[in-house]
Coordinates of C-alpha atoms in Angstrom, one line a residue:
G1 CA 0.0 0.1 -0.2
T2 CA 1.0 3.5 -0.1
Q3 CA 1.8 5.5 3.0
E4 CA 0.6 9.3 2.9
T5 CA 3.2 11.8 4.1
Y6 CA 2.3 15.0 5.9
T7 CA 4.2 17.9 5.7
L8 CA 4.7 20.7 8.6
A9 CA 2.5 22.9 6.6
H10 CA -0.5 20.1 6.4
E11 CA 0.0 19.7 10.1
E12 CA -0.2 23.5 11.0
N13 CA -3.2 23.9 8.6
V14 CA -5.0 21.0 10.2
R15 CA -4.2 22.4 14.0
F16 CA -5.4 25.9 12.7
V17 CA -8.8 24.8 11.5
S18 CA -9.3 22.2 14.4
E19 CA -8.3 25.1 16.9
A20 CA -10.6 27.7 15.1
W21 CA -13.3 25.2 15.0
Q22 CA -13.2 24.4 18.7
Q23 CA -13.7 28.4 19.2
V24 CA -16.8 28.4 17.3
E25 CA -18.2 25.5 19.0
Q26 CA -17.4 27.2 22.5
Q27 CA -19.1 30.5 21.3
L28 CA -22.0 28.8 19.9
G29 CA -22.1 26.9 23.4
G30 CA -22.2 30.2 25.0
G31 CA -18.8 30.5 25.7
P32 CA -17.0 32.1 28.6
A33 CA -19.1 34.7 30.8
G34 CA -18.5 38.4 30.2
E35 CA -17.5 37.8 26.3
S36 CA -18.9 40.4 24.0
G37 CA -18.9 40.9 20.5
P38 CA -20.4 39.1 17.3
R39 CA -21.2 35.6 17.8
P40 CA -21.4 32.9 15.2
V41 CA -24.6 32.2 13.5
Q42 CA -25.4 28.6 12.8
Y43 CA -27.1 27.6 10.0
V44 CA -30.1 25.0 9.9
E45 CA -31.2 23.7 6.6
R46 CA -35.3 24.0 6.4
T47 CA -35.8 21.3 4.2
P48 CA -33.1 18.5 4.6
N49 CA -31.8 16.7 1.6
P50 CA -33.1 13.0 2.4
R51 CA -29.7 11.4 0.9
L52 CA -28.0 13.0 3.7
Q53 CA -30.3 11.6 6.3
N54 CA -27.7 8.7 7.3
F55 CA -24.6 11.3 7.2
V56 CA -22.1 11.2 10.0
P57 CA -19.4 13.7 10.1
I58 CA -15.7 12.8 10.7
D59 CA -14.2 13.5 13.7
L60 CA -11.4 15.4 12.9
D61 CA -9.5 15.0 16.2
E62 CA -10.1 11.1 16.3
W63 CA -8.7 10.9 12.7
W64 CA -5.6 12.8 13.4
A65 CA -4.8 10.5 16.5
Q66 CA -5.1 7.4 14.2
Q67 CA -3.0 8.8 11.5
F68 CA -0.5 9.9 14.5
L69 CA -0.6 6.5 15.9
A70 CA -0.2 4.5 12.6
R71 CA 2.7 6.7 11.8
I72 CA 4.4 5.7 15.0
T73 CA 3.6 2.1 14.7
N74 CA 5.0 2.1 11.0
C75 CA 8.2 4.2 12.4
S76 CA 8.9 1.4 15.0

């Protein structure tokens, strides 16, 4: 099989997106008390697409952990 290689830039991009998403989730959940300013607006589909009924989003943290562990396993 082919082994994927990740550059430092790729890892930085993944980290950036992950941290930014965590901030958005925190703000959607109310965030820390005393915070002011614009809040994110959550989009809700009014007429959901029936083909997406069983869609399960990827858990990026879990996926990244699996990739990390696979690299460690392959290196040893």
